[in-house]
mmCIF file of C-alpha atoms in Angstrom:
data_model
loop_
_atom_site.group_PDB
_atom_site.id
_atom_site.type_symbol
_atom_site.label_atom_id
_atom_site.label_comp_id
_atom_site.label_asym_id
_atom_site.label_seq_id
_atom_site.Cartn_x
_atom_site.Cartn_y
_atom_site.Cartn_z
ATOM 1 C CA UNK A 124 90.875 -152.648 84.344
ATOM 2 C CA UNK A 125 91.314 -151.036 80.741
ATOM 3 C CA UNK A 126 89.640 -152.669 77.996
ATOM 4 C CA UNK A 127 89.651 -150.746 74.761
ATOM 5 C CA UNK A 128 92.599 -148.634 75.561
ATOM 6 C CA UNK A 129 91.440 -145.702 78.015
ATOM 7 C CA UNK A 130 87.962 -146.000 76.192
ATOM 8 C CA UNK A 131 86.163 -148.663 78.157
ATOM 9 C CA UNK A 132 86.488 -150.389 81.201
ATOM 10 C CA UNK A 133 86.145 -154.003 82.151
ATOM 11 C CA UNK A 134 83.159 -155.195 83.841
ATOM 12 C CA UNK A 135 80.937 -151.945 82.333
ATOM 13 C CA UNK A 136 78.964 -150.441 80.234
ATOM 14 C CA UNK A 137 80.100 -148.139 78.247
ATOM 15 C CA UNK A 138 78.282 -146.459 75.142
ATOM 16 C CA UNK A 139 80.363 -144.603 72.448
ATOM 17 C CA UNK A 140 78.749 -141.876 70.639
ATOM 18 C CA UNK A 141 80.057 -139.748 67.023
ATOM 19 C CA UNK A 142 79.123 -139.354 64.103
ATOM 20 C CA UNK A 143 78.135 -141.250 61.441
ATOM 21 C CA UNK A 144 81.595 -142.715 59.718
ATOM 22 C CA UNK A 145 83.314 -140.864 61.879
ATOM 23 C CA UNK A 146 85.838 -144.169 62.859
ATOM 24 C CA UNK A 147 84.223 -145.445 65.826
ATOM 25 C CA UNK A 148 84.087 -149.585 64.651
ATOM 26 C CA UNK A 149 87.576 -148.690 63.340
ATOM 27 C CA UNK A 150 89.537 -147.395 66.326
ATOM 28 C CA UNK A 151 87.348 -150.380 68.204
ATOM 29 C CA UNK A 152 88.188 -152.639 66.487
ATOM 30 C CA UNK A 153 92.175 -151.688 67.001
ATOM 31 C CA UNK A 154 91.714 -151.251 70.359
ATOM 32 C CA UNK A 155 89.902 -154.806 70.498
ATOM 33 C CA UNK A 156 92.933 -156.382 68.594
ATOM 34 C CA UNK A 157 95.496 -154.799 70.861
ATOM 35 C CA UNK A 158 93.550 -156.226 73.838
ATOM 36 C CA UNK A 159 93.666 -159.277 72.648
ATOM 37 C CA UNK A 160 97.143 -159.501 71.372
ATOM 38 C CA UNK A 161 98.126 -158.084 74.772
ATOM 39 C CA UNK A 162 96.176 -161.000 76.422
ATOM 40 C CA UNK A 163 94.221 -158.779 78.235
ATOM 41 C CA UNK A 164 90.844 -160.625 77.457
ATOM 42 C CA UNK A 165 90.101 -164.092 76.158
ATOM 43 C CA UNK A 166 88.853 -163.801 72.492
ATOM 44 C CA UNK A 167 86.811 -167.039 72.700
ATOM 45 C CA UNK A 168 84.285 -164.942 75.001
ATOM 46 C CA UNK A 169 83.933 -161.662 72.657
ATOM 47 C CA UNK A 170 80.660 -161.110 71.113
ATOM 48 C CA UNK A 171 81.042 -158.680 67.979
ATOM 49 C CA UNK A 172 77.304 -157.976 67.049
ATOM 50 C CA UNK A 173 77.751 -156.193 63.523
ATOM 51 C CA UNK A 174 74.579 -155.041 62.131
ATOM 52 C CA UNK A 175 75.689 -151.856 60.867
ATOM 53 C CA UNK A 176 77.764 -153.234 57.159
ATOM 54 C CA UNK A 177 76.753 -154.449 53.892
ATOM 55 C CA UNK A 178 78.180 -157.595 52.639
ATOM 56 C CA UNK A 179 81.810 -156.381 52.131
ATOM 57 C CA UNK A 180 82.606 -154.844 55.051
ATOM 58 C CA UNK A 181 80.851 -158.139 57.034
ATOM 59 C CA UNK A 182 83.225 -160.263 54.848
ATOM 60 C CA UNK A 183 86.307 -157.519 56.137
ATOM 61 C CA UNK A 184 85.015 -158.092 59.327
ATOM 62 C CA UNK A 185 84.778 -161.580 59.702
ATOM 63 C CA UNK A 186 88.541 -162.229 58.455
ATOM 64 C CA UNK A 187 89.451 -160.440 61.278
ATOM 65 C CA UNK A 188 87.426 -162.297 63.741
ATOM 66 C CA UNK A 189 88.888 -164.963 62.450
ATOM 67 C CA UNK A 190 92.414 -164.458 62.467
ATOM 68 C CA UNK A 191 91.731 -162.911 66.386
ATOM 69 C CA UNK A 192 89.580 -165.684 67.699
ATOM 70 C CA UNK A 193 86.518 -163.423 68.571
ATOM 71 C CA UNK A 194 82.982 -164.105 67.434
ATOM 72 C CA UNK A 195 80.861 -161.990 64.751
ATOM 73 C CA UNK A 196 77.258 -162.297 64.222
ATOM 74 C CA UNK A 197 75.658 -159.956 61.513
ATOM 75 C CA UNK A 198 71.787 -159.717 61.368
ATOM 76 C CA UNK A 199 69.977 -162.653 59.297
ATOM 77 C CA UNK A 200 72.782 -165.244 59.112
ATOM 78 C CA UNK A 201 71.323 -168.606 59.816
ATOM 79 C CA UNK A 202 68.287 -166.556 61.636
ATOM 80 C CA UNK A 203 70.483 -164.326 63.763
ATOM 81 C CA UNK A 204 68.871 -160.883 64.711
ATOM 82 C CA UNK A 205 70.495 -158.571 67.453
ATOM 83 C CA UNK A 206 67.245 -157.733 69.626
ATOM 84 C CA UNK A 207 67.410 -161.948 69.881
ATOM 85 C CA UNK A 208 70.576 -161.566 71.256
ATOM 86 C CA UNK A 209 69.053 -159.950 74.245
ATOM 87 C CA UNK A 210 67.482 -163.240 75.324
ATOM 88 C CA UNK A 211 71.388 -164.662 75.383
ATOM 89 C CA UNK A 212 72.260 -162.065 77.573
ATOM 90 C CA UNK A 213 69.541 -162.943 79.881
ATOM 91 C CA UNK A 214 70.751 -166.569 79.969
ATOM 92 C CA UNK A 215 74.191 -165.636 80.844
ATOM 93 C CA UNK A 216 73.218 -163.599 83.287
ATOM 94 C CA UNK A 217 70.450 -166.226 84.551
ATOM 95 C CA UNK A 218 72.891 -168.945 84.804
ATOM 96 C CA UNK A 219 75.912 -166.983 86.059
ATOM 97 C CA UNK A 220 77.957 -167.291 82.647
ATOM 98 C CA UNK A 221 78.548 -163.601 81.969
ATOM 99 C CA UNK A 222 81.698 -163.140 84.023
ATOM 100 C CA UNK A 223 84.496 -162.374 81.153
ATOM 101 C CA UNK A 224 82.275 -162.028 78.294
ATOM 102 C CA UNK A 225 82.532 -158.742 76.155
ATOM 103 C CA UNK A 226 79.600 -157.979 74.423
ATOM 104 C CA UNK A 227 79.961 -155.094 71.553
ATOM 105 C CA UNK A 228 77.211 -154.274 69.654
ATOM 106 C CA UNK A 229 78.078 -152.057 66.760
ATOM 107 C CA UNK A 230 75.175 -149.685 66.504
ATOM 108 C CA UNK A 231 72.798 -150.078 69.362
ATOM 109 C CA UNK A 232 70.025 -148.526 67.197
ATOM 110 C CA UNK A 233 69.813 -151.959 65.569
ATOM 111 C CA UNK A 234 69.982 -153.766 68.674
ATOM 112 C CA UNK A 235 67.021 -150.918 70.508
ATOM 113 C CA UNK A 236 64.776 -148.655 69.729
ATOM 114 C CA UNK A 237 66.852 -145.661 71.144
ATOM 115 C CA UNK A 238 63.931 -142.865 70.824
ATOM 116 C CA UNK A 239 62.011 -145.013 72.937
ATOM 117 C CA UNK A 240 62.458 -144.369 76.437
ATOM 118 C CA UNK A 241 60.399 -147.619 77.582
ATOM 119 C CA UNK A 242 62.597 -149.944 75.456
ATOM 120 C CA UNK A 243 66.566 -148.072 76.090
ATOM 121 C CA UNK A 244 65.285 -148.083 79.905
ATOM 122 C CA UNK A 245 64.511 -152.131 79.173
ATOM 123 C CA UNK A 246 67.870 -152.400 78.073
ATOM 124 C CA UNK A 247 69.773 -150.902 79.769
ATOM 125 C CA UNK A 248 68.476 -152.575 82.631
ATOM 126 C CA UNK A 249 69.478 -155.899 81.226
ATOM 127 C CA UNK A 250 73.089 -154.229 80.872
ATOM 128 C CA UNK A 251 73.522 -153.759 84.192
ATOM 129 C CA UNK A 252 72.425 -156.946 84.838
ATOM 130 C CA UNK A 253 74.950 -157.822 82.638
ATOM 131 C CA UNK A 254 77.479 -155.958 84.234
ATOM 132 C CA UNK A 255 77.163 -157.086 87.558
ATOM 133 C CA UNK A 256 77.517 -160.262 86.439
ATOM 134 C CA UNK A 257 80.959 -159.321 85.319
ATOM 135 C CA UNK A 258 80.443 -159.507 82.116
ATOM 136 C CA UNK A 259 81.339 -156.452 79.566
ATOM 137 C CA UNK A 260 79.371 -154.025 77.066
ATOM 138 C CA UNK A 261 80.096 -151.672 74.733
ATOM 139 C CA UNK A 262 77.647 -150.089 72.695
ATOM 140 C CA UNK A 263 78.295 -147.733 69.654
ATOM 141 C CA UNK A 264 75.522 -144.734 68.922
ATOM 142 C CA UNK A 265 75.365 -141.923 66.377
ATOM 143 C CA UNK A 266 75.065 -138.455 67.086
ATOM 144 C CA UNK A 267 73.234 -135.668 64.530
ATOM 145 C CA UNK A 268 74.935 -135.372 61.425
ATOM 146 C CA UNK A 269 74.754 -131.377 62.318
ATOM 147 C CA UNK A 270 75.520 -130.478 65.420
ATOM 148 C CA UNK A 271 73.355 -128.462 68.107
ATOM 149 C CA UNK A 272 73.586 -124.443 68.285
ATOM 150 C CA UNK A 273 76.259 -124.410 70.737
ATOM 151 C CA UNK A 274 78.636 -126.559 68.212
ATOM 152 C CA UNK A 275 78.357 -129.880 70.147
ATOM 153 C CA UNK A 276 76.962 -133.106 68.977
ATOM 154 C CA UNK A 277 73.336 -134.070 69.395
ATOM 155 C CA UNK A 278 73.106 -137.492 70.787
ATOM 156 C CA UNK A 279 70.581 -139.505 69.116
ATOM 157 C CA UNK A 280 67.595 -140.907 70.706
ATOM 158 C CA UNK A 281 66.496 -140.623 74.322
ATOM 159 C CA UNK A 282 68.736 -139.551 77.246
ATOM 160 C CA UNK A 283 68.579 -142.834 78.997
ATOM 161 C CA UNK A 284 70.592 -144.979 77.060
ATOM 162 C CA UNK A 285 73.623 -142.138 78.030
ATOM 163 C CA UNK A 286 72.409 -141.530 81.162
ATOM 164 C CA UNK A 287 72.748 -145.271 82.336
ATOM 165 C CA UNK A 288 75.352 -146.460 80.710
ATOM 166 C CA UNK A 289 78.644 -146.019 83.057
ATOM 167 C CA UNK A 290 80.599 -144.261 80.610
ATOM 168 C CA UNK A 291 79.439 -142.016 77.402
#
């Protein structure tokens, strides 16, 4: 079932590369408010992990969680770091609470070391976890700044992250 328009997919993992200020928390955050205007998910269980903004666009960002009923944690408020948030997602899946929950953590290079293939390999195994727990993930990643010899974007860090994720 759609998610994020035709971007994501319930019940996945999906990682969305481009490049740095390209729009990618923008149109996800649209897409997020039109799913939840829509009723198509339950705002109460959507995790917005924002450790990408300064202290403006966290304030921006947190009037609309507010006014849409989602959650937004940001990095060092009241202790809060994003590779802790891993050891929620563990619990959930643990105790069978991930069904419904969407998860988006906005980058993933904050959240794991994504030139590392031991630690995105670690991750993305608790994503499918995750996953197949019912729960949701999306997961925004830059690409180069310049793009390869052929004209396409570079993905940062490792293959793995892209390679297990069930949508790039």
């Amino acid at each position: 079932m759609p998610l994020l328009g035709n971007i994501a997919l319930q019940g996945q993992f999906t990682a969305i590369y481009a490049a740095p200020n390209a729009g990618k928390t923008l149109i996800v955050l649209h897409l997020l408010i039109e799913a939840i205007t829509q009723g198509g998910i339950n705002s109460a269980k959507v995790y917005y992990i924002n450790v990408d903004d300064d202290s403006n666009g966290l304030l921006t960002k947190l009037r609309i969680a507010e006014e849409y009923g989602f959650h937004m944690l940001a990095e060092g408020y009241r202790d809060f770091t994003a590779a802790g948030f891993l050891t929620l997602m563990r619990e959930m899946i643990e105790f069978d609470q991930a069904r419904g929950v969407v998860i988006i953590f906005d980058t993933l290079k904050k959240v794991v070391d994504l030139m590392s293939k031991e630690r995105s390999s670690a991750f993305t195994r608790v994503a499918r976890q995750f996953v197949l727990k019912g729960g949701t993930l999306v997961g925004l990643a830059h690409t180069n700044k310049n793009p390869g010899a052929d004209g396409k974007p570079i993905f940062s860090g490792t293959s793995d992250l892209r390679d297990d994720a069930d949508c790039a």
